[in-house]
PDB file of C-alpha atoms in Angstrom:
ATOM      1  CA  UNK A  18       0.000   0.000   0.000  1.00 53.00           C
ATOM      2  CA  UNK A  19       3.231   2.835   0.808  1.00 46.00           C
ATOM      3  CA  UNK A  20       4.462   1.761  -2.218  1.00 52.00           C
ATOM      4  CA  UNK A  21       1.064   2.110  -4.396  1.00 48.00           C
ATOM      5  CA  UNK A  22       1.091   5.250  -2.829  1.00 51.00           C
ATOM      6  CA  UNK A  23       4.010   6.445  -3.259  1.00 48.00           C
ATOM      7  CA  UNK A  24       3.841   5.702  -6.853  1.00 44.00           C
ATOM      8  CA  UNK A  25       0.295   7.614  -7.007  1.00 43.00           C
ATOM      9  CA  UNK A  26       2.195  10.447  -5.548  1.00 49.00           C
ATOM     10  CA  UNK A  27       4.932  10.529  -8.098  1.00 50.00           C
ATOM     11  CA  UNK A  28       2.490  10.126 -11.035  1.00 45.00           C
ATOM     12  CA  UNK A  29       0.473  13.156 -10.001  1.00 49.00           C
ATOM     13  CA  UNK A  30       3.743  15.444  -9.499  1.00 52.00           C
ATOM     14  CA  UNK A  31       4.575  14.736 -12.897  1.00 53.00           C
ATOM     15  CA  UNK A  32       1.266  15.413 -14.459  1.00 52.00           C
ATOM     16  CA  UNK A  33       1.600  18.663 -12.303  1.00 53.00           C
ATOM     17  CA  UNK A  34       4.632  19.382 -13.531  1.00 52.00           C
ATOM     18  CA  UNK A  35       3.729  18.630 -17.403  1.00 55.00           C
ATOM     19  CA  UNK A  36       0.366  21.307 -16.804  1.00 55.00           C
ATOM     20  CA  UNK A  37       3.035  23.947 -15.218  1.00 47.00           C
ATOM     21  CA  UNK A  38       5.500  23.113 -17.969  1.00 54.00           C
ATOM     22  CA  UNK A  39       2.603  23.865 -20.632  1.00 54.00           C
ATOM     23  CA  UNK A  40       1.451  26.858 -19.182  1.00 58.00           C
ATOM     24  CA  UNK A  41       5.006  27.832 -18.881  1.00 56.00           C
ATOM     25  CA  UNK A  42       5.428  27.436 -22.816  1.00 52.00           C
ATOM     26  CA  UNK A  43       1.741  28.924 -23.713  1.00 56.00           C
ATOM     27  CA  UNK A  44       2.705  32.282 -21.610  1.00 54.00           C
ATOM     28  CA  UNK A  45       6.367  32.164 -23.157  1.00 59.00           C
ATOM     29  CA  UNK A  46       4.415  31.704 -26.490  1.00 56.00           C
ATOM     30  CA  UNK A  47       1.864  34.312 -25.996  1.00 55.00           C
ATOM     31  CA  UNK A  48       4.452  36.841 -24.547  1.00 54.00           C
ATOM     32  CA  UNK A  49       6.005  36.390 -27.697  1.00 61.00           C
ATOM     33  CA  UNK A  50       3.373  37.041 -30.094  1.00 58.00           C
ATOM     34  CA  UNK A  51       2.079  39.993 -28.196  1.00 57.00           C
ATOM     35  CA  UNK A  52       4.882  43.051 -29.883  1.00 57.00           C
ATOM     36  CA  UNK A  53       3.976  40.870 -33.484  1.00 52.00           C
ATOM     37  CA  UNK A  54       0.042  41.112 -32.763  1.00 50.00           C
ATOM     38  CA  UNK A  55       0.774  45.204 -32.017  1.00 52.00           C
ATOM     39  CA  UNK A  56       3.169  45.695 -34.523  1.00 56.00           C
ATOM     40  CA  UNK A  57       0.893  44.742 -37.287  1.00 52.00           C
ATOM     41  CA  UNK A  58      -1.939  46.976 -35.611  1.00 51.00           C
ATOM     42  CA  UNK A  59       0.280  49.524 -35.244  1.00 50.00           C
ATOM     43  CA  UNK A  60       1.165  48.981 -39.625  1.00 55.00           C
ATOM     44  CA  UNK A  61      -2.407  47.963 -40.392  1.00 54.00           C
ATOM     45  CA  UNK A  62      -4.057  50.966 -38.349  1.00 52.00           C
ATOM     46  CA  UNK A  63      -3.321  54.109 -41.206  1.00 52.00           C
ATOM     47  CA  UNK A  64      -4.795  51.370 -43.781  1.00 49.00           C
ATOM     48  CA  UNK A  65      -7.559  50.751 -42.294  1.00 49.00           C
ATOM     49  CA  UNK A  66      -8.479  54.313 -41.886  1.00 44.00           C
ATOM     50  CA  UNK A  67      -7.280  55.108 -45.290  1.00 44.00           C
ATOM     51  CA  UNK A  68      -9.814  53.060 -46.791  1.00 48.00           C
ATOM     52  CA  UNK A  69     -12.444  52.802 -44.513  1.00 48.00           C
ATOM     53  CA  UNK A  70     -15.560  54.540 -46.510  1.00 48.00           C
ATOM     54  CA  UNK A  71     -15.872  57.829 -45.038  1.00 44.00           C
ATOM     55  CA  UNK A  72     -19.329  59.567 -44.396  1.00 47.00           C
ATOM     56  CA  UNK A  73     -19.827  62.199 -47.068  1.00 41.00           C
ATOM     57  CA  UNK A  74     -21.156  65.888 -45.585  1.00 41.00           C
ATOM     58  CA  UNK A  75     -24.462  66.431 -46.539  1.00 44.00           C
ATOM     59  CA  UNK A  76     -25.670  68.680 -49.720  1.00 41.00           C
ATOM     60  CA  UNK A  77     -26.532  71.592 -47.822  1.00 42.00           C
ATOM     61  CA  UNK A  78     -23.287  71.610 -45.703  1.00 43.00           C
ATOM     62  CA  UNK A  79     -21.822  71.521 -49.045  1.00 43.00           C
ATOM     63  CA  UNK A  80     -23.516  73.964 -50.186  1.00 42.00           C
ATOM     64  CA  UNK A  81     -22.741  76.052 -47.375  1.00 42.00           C
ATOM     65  CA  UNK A  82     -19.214  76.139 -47.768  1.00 39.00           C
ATOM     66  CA  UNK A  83     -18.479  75.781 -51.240  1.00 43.00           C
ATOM     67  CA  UNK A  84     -16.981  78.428 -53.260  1.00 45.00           C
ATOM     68  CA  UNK A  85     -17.705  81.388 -50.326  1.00 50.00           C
ATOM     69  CA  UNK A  86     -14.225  82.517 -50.621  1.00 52.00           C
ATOM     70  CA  UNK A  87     -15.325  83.367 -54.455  1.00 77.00           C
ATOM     71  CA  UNK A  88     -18.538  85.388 -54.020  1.00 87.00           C
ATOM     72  CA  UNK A  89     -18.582  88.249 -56.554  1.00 90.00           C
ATOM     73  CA  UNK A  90     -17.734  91.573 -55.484  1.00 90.00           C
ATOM     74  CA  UNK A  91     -20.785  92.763 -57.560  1.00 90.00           C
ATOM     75  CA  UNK A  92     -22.880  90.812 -55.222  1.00 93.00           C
ATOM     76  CA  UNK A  93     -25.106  93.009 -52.877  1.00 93.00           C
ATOM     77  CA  UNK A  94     -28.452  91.079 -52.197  1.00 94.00           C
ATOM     78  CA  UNK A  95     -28.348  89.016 -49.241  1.00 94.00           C
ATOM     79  CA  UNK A  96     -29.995  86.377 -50.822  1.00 94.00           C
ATOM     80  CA  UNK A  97     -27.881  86.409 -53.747  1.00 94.00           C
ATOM     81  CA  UNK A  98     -24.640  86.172 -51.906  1.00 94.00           C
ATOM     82  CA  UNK A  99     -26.154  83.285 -49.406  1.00 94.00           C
ATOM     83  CA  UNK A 100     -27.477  81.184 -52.425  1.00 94.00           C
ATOM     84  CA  UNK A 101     -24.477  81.740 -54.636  1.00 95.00           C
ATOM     85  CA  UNK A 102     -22.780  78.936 -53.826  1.00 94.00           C
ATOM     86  CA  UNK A 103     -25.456  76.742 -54.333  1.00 92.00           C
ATOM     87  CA  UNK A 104     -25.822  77.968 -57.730  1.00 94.00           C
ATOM     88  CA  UNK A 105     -22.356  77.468 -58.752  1.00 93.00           C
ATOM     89  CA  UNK A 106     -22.206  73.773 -57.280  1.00 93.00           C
ATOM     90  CA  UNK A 107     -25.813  73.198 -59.217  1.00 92.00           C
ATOM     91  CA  UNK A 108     -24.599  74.337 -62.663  1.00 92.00           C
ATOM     92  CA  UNK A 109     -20.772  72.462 -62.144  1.00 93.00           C
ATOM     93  CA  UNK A 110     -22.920  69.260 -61.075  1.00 92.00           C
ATOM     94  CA  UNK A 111     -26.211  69.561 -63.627  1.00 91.00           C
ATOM     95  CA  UNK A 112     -25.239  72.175 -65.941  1.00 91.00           C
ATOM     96  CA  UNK A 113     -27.421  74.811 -64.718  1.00 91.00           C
ATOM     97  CA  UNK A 114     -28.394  76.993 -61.875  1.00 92.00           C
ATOM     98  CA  UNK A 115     -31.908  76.623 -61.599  1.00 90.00           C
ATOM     99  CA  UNK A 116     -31.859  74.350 -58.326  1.00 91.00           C
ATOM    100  CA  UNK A 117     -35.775  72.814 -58.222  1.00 87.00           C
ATOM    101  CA  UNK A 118     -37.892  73.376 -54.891  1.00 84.00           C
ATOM    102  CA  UNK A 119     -37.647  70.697 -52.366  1.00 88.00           C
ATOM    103  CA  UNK A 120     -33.652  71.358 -52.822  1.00 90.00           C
ATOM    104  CA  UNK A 121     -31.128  73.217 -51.007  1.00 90.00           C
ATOM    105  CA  UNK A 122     -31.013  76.635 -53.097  1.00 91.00           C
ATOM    106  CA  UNK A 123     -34.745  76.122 -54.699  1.00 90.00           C
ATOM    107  CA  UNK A 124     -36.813  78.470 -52.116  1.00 91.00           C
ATOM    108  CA  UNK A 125     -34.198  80.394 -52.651  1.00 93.00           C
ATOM    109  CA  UNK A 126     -34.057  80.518 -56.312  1.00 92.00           C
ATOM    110  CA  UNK A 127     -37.823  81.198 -56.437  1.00 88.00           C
ATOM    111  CA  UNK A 128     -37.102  84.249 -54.004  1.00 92.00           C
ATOM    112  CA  UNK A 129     -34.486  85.548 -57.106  1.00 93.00           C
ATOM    113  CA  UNK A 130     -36.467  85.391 -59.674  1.00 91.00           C
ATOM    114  CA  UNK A 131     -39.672  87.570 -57.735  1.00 88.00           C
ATOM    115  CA  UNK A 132     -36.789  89.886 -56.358  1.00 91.00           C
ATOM    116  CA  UNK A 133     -35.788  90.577 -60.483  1.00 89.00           C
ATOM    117  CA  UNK A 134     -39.427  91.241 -61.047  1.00 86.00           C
ATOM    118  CA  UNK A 135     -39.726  93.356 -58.414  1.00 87.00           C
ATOM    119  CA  UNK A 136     -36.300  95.527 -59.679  1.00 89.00           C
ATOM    120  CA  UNK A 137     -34.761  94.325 -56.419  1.00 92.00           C
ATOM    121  CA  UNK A 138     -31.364  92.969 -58.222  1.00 93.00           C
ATOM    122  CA  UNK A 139     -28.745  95.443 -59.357  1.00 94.00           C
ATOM    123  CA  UNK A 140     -27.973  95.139 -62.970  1.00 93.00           C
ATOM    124  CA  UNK A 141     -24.750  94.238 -62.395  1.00 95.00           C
ATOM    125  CA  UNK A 142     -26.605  91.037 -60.134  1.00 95.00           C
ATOM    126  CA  UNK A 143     -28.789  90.741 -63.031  1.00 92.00           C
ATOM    127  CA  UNK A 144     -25.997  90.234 -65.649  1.00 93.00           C
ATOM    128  CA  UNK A 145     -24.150  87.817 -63.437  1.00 94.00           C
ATOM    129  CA  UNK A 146     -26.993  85.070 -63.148  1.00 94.00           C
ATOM    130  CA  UNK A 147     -28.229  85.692 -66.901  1.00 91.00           C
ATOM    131  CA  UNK A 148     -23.945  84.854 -67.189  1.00 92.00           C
ATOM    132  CA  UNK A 149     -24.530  81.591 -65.464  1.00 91.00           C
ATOM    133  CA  UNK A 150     -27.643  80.191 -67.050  1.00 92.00           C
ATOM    134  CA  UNK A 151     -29.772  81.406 -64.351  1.00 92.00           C
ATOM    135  CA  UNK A 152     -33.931  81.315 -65.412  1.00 90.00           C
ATOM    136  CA  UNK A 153     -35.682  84.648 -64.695  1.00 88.00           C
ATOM    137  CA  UNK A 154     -39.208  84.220 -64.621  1.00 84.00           C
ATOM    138  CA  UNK A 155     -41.388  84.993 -68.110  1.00 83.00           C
ATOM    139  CA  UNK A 156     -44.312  87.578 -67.840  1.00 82.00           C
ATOM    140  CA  UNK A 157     -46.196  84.855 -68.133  1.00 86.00           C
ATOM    141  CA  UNK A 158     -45.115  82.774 -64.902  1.00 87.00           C
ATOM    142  CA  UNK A 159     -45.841  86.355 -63.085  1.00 87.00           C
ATOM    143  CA  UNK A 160     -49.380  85.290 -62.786  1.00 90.00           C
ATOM    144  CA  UNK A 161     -48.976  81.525 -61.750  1.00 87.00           C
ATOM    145  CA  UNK A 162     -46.192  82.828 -59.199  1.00 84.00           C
ATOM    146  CA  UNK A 163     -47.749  85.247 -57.332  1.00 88.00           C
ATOM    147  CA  UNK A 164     -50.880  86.378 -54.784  1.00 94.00           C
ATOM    148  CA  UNK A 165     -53.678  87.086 -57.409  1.00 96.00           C
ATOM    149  CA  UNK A 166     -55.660  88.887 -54.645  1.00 97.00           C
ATOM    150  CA  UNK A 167     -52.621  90.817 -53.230  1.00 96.00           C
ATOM    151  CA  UNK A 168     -51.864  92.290 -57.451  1.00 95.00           C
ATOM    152  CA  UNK A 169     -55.310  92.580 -57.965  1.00 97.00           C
ATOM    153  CA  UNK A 170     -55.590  95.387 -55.029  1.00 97.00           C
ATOM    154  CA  UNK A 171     -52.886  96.794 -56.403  1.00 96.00           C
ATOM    155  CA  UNK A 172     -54.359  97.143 -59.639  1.00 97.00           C
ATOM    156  CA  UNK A 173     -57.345  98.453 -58.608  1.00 97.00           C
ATOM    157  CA  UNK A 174     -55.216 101.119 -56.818  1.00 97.00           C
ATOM    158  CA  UNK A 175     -53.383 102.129 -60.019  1.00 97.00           C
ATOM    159  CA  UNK A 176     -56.467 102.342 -61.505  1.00 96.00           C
ATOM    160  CA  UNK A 177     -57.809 104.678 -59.015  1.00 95.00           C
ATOM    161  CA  UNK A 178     -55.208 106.919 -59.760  1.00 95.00           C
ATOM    162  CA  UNK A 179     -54.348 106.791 -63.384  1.00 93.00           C
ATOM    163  CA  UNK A 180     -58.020 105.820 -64.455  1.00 92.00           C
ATOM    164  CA  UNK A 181     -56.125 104.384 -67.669  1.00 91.00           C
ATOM    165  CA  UNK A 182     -58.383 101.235 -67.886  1.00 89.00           C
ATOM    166  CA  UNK A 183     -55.684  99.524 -66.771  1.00 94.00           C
ATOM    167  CA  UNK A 184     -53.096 100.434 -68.913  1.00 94.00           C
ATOM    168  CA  UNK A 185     -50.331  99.826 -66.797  1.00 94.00           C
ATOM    169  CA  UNK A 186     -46.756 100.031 -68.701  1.00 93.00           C
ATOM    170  CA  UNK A 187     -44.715  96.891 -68.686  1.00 89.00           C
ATOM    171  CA  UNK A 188     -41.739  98.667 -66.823  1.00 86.00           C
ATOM    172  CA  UNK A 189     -43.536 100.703 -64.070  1.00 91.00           C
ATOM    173  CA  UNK A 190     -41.325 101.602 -61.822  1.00 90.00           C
ATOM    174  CA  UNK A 191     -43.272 102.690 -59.134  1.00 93.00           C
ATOM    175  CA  UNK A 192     -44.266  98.697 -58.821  1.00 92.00           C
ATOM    176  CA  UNK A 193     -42.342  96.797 -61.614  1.00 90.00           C
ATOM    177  CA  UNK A 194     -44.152  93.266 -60.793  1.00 90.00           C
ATOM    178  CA  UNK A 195     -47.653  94.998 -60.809  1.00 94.00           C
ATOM    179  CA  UNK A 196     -46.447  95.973 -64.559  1.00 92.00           C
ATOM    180  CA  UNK A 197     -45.346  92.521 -65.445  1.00 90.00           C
ATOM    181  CA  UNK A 198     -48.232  90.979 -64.150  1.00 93.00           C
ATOM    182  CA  UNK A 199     -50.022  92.935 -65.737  1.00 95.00           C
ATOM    183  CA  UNK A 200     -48.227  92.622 -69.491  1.00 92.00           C
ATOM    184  CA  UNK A 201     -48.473  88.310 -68.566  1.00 92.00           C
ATOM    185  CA  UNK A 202     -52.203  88.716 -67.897  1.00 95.00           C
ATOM    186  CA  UNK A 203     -52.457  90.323 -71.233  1.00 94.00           C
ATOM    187  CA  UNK A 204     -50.067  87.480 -72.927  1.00 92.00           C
ATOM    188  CA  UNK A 205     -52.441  85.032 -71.537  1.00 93.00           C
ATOM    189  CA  UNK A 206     -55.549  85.784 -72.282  1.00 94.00           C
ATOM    190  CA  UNK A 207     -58.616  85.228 -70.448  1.00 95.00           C
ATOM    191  CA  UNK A 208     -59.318  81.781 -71.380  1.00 95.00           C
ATOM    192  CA  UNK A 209     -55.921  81.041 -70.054  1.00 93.00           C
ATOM    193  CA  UNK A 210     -55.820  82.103 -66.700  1.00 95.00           C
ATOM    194  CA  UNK A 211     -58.282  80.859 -63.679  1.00 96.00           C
ATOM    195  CA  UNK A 212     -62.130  81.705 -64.635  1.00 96.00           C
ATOM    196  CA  UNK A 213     -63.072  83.291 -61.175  1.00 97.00           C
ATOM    197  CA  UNK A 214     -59.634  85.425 -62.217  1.00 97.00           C
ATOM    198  CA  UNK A 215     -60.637  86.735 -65.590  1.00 96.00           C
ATOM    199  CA  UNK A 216     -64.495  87.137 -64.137  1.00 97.00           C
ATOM    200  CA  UNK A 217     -63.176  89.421 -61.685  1.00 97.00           C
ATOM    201  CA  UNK A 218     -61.278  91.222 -64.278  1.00 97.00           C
ATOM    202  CA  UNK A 219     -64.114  91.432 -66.226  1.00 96.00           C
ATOM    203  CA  UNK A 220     -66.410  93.238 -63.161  1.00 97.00           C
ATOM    204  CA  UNK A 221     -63.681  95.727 -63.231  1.00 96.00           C
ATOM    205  CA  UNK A 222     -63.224  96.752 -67.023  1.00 95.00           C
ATOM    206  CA  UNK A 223     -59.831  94.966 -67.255  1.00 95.00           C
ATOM    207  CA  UNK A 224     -58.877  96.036 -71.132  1.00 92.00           C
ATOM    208  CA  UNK A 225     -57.026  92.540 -72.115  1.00 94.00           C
ATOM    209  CA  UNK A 226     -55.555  94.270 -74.836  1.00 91.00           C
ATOM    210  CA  UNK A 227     -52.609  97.180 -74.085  1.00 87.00           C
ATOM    211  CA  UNK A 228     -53.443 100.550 -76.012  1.00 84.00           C
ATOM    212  CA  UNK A 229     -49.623 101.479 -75.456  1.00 67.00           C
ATOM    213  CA  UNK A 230     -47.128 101.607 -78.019  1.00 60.00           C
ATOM    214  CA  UNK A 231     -43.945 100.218 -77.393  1.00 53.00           C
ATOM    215  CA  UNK A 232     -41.189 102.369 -76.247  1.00 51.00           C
ATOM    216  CA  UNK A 233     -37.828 100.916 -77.295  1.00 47.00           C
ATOM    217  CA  UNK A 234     -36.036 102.419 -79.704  1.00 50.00           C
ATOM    218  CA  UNK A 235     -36.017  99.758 -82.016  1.00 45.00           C
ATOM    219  CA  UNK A 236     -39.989 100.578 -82.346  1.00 46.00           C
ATOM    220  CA  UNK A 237     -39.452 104.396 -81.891  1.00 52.00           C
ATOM    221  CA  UNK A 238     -37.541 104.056 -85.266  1.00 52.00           C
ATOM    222  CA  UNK A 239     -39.712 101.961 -86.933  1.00 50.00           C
ATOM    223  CA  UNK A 240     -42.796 104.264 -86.657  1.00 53.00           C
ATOM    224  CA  UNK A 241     -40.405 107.504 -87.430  1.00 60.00           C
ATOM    225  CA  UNK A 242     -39.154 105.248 -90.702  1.00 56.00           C
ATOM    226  CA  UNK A 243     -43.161 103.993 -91.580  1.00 59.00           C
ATOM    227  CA  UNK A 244     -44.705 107.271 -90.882  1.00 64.00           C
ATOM    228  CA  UNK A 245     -42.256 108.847 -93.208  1.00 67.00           C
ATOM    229  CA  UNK A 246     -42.550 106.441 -95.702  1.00 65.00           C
ATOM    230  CA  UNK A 247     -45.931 106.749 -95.547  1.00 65.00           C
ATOM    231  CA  UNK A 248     -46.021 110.645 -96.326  1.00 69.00           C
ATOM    232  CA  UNK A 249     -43.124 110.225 -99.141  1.00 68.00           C
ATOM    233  CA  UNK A 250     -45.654 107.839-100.820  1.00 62.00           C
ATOM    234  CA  UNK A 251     -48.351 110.074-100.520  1.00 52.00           C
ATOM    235  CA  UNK A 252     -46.598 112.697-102.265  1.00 46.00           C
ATOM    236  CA  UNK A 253     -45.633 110.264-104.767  1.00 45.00           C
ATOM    237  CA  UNK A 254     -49.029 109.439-105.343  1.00 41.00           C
ATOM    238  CA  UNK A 255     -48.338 106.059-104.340  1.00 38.00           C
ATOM    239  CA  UNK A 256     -51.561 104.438-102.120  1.00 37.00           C
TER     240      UNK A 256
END
């Protein structure tokens, strides 16, 4: 029995010793890989962040910072100088300036293009969009763009005054969108614009024909050039 024991005794030292010899070599091994492991992070790291995807600024950030240090000098509007960069980044990325509602830049655009019926851009502003492809409004858009009720007070307030039958010149300065609404109404016609519209017109007297004569000098010339004609051929005998 001692020496069953004994034996017993020796066997489980040396499995002991194996366990404490392997755990020896698994730490020895593991201390060793430990500088190779960080090593390679420490290579691998710039890669990884090199070509990780990275997260794109949104439009309207973009748009925000894009091209500010180039803003015209001939710039004066407000909203021409904060929506400026949004038109150049438009036309580079569509070829054109006209940035649609629902976009960064579209209420924006919409706001331009009343402000240059209105005569609030400088001519200099003016000349600078027409430069980069920017869309004014026609006469025509005039009426779908604005408050029919708000020009049509303002008609009937002209009208008051002038008592022209609402002969209100294209270029009034007084109110230069009353005159282009006006000139668009006239373009369109009452079967093209909304019935209760052209009824109300209608209950006033709205002429939808202009009695004016055009007053560019193109058309100055002309009627200097067909009125004389027309006396020279008259003398001539000529009918």
């Amino acid at each position: 029995m001692v020496q069953r024991d004994i034996f017993v005794g020796q066997v489980a030292n040396q499995q002991s010793g194996r366990r404490l010899t392997n755990r020896s070599a698994s730490a020895q091994i593991i201390a060793m890989r430990i500088p190779v492991v960080a090593s390679l992070f420490v290579l691998l790291l710039p890669l990884s962040v090199a070509f990780a995807p990275q997260k794109q600024p949104s439009f309207a950030k973009r748009l925000s910072y894009s091209n500010n240090d180039h803003i015209p000098s001939s710039i004066t509007s407000k909203v021409l100088e904060e929506v400026y960069p949004s038109l150049v980044d438009w036309k580079v990325r569509y070829g054109h300036p006209n940035v649609p509602l629902g976009n960064p830049g579209g209420r924006q655009c919409q706001t331009l293009r009343r402000m240059h019926i209105q005569g609030r851009l400088t001519d200099e502003e003016v000349d600078l969009l027409q430069d980069l492809g920017f869309r004014f409004h026609s006469l025509e858009d005039v009426y779908r763009e604005v408050n029919f009720d708000d020009l049509f007070q303002r008609l009937l307030a002209y009208e008051e005054e002038a008592k022209t039958q609402y002969q209100v010149p294209k270029k009034y300065a007084p109110d230069p969108e009353l005159g282009a609404w006006v000139t668009g109404l006239r373009r369109l016609g009452p079967n093209a614009v909304e019935e209760e519209h052209a009824e109300r017109l209608n209950a006033v007297g709205f002429s939808w024909k202009s009695n004016r004569q055009c007053g560019s000098k193109f058309m100055k010339q002309f009627r200097e050039y067909r009125d004389r004609a027309a006396q020279e051929g008259g003398d001539d005998g000529v009918a």
